[in-house]
Amino acid sequence: MTAKISIYRYGHRPARDKRITTHVALTARAFGASNIIIDTPDKNIEDNIKKVVENFGGQFQVESGVSLEKFLSSEPKFIHLTMYGKPIQDAEKSIRELLDKNDNIYIFVGAEKVPGIVYSKSSLNVAVSQQPISEVSALAIILDRIYEGNELDTHQWGQTRIIPNERGKTIEFIPNKSSCIEILKRHGASKELLEHSLAVEYVAHKICESIECNYDLVSAGALLHDIGRTFDNTITHGIKGSEILEKERISKRVQSVVLRHIGGGITDEEAQTMNIKERGLIPITIEEKVVCTADNLVKGNKRISIDEQVCRYNEKNLPEAAKRIKKLYDEICQMAGFDIDTIQLWE
Ligand code: SAM
């Protein structure tokens, strides 16, 4: 089945139906529909649903202010959900045929009384039980039947992800690009810091195109890697940065990228000699290594070669750190299958 499923919500009364229409939209989104069209204009619902999509992911769209007349004038193919229709268990074959023959099928759900013309213009009038039930449950059941349960496994996550948990709640927040920039600005990041962060993200992104890794994690880690500099412009800015992210409730995985991005990482022995009490500052995951290496290929908002970077560390009399940077760079080149020093900014 390739048909796109859209929902048409009829009879929405903004004051009375705010909650139930929001639930219709959330259910439509979670159970695989592509979009919802609401008859009465309601900017609040539109904004709320857009926020959910930004946070929890997917491409679901919402539009309001399309009257029934306008909806019917485009001669849509639609299934009208009504307790007076054909029982869903008897209508499955007709539903499948409709979905197979059309690119876009609407599911029509009412709020207030639905006029007779809807019953005659619909392709099918379908009842989910012949009892009065909520449009939310009727919609969930028909979508689940249409997608045969597969919609539950195919969701694309946004910046907030729920990690399944038998007890308690685990939520992972990996901010998207606009949220990262907002967080950086809120913490007083300078223009130079923002430019540097964007340049590192660009290089990291280019590396990611050739390496299997979590791009959202790399992107957030790259954009936020120097957030600690808004407070502490020393070698401990990675530690400060991860503390800021902890307060922002940002994913521990992003925190680790930020914590471990200095040079090619800091060994426990080096940390001890530098009076740094934290340990475990060497990048371990692919995402940590990619951001670390991308940062080593950018100075300010300019690309620098790996040789220049290695030289800088040697000139600072840090030969071990220089070797570690080069080793990490070689490892990433090997994984990427090309010399990442050929990456140009903004090409
Ligand atoms: N929200 C309305 C109210 O506040 O009065 C309730 C009216 S009714 C529950 C709203 C819609 O639910 C109907 O237009 C229909 O689309 C759907 N509905 C209710 N019972 C149904 C059933 N048994 N099968 C399919 N759809 C049903």
XYZ file of N, CA and C and ligand atoms in Angstrom, residues 13 16-17 20 81-83 108-111 114 126-135 138, ligand 1:
96
model
N -14.737 22.964 17.279
C -15.095 24.207 17.944
C -13.950 24.557 18.881
N -14.454 24.473 22.724
C -14.916 23.220 23.307
C -14.029 22.011 22.968
N -13.478 21.998 21.746
C -12.818 20.773 21.264
C -11.294 20.836 21.258
N -9.741 17.519 22.533
C -10.018 16.300 21.761
C -9.451 16.393 20.340
N -15.527 7.972 9.224
C -15.689 7.158 10.432
C -16.992 7.539 11.115
N -17.885 6.566 11.210
C -19.181 6.826 11.825
C -19.744 5.530 12.392
N -20.389 5.636 13.544
C -20.947 4.420 14.147
C -22.060 3.810 13.287
N -12.110 10.827 7.553
C -12.956 11.941 7.994
C -13.464 11.637 9.401
N -13.175 12.513 10.360
C -13.733 12.333 11.709
C -14.465 13.602 12.124
N -15.600 13.403 12.721
C -16.409 14.546 13.137
C -16.132 14.932 14.575
N -16.604 16.123 14.904
C -16.634 16.567 16.312
C -18.108 16.806 16.614
N -22.415 15.465 11.913
C -21.896 15.484 10.548
C -23.070 15.560 9.561
N -17.436 3.873 7.600
C -16.935 2.722 8.363
C -17.179 2.919 9.855
N -17.684 1.868 10.492
C -17.927 1.901 11.940
C -16.885 1.055 12.664
N -16.344 1.613 13.709
C -15.428 0.856 14.564
C -16.262 0.484 15.785
N -16.870 -0.655 15.721
C -17.956 -1.071 16.613
C -19.173 -0.229 16.228
N -20.373 -0.720 16.537
C -21.547 0.101 16.221
C -22.067 0.775 17.478
N -21.131 1.115 18.305
C -21.437 1.817 19.562
C -20.854 3.226 19.460
N -21.427 4.177 20.205
C -20.811 5.509 20.204
C -19.462 5.434 20.927
N -18.410 5.801 20.222
C -17.082 5.813 20.870
C -16.398 7.131 20.539
N -15.213 7.293 21.078
C -14.466 8.520 20.811
C -13.829 8.450 19.423
N -13.800 9.578 18.740
C -13.136 9.649 17.435
C -11.656 9.293 17.550
N -11.536 5.464 17.510
C -11.916 4.974 16.176
C -10.756 5.183 15.195
N -16.616 14.923 20.344
C -18.067 14.878 20.137
C -18.779 15.635 21.204
O -18.056 16.297 21.980
O -19.966 15.599 21.299
C -18.519 13.456 20.117
C -19.218 13.124 18.864
S -18.643 11.694 18.084
C -17.823 10.867 19.309
C -17.397 12.321 17.051
C -16.935 11.424 15.984
O -16.470 10.201 16.505
C -17.903 11.022 14.937
O -18.160 12.025 13.983
C -17.227 9.844 14.307
O -16.285 10.267 13.327
C -16.496 9.227 15.470
N -17.148 8.016 15.997
C -17.886 7.888 17.093
N -18.291 6.611 17.265
C -17.777 5.913 16.243
C -17.805 4.541 15.860
N -18.446 3.628 16.581
N -17.170 4.185 14.744
C -16.498 5.090 14.011
N -16.425 6.386 14.331
C -17.046 6.793 15.422
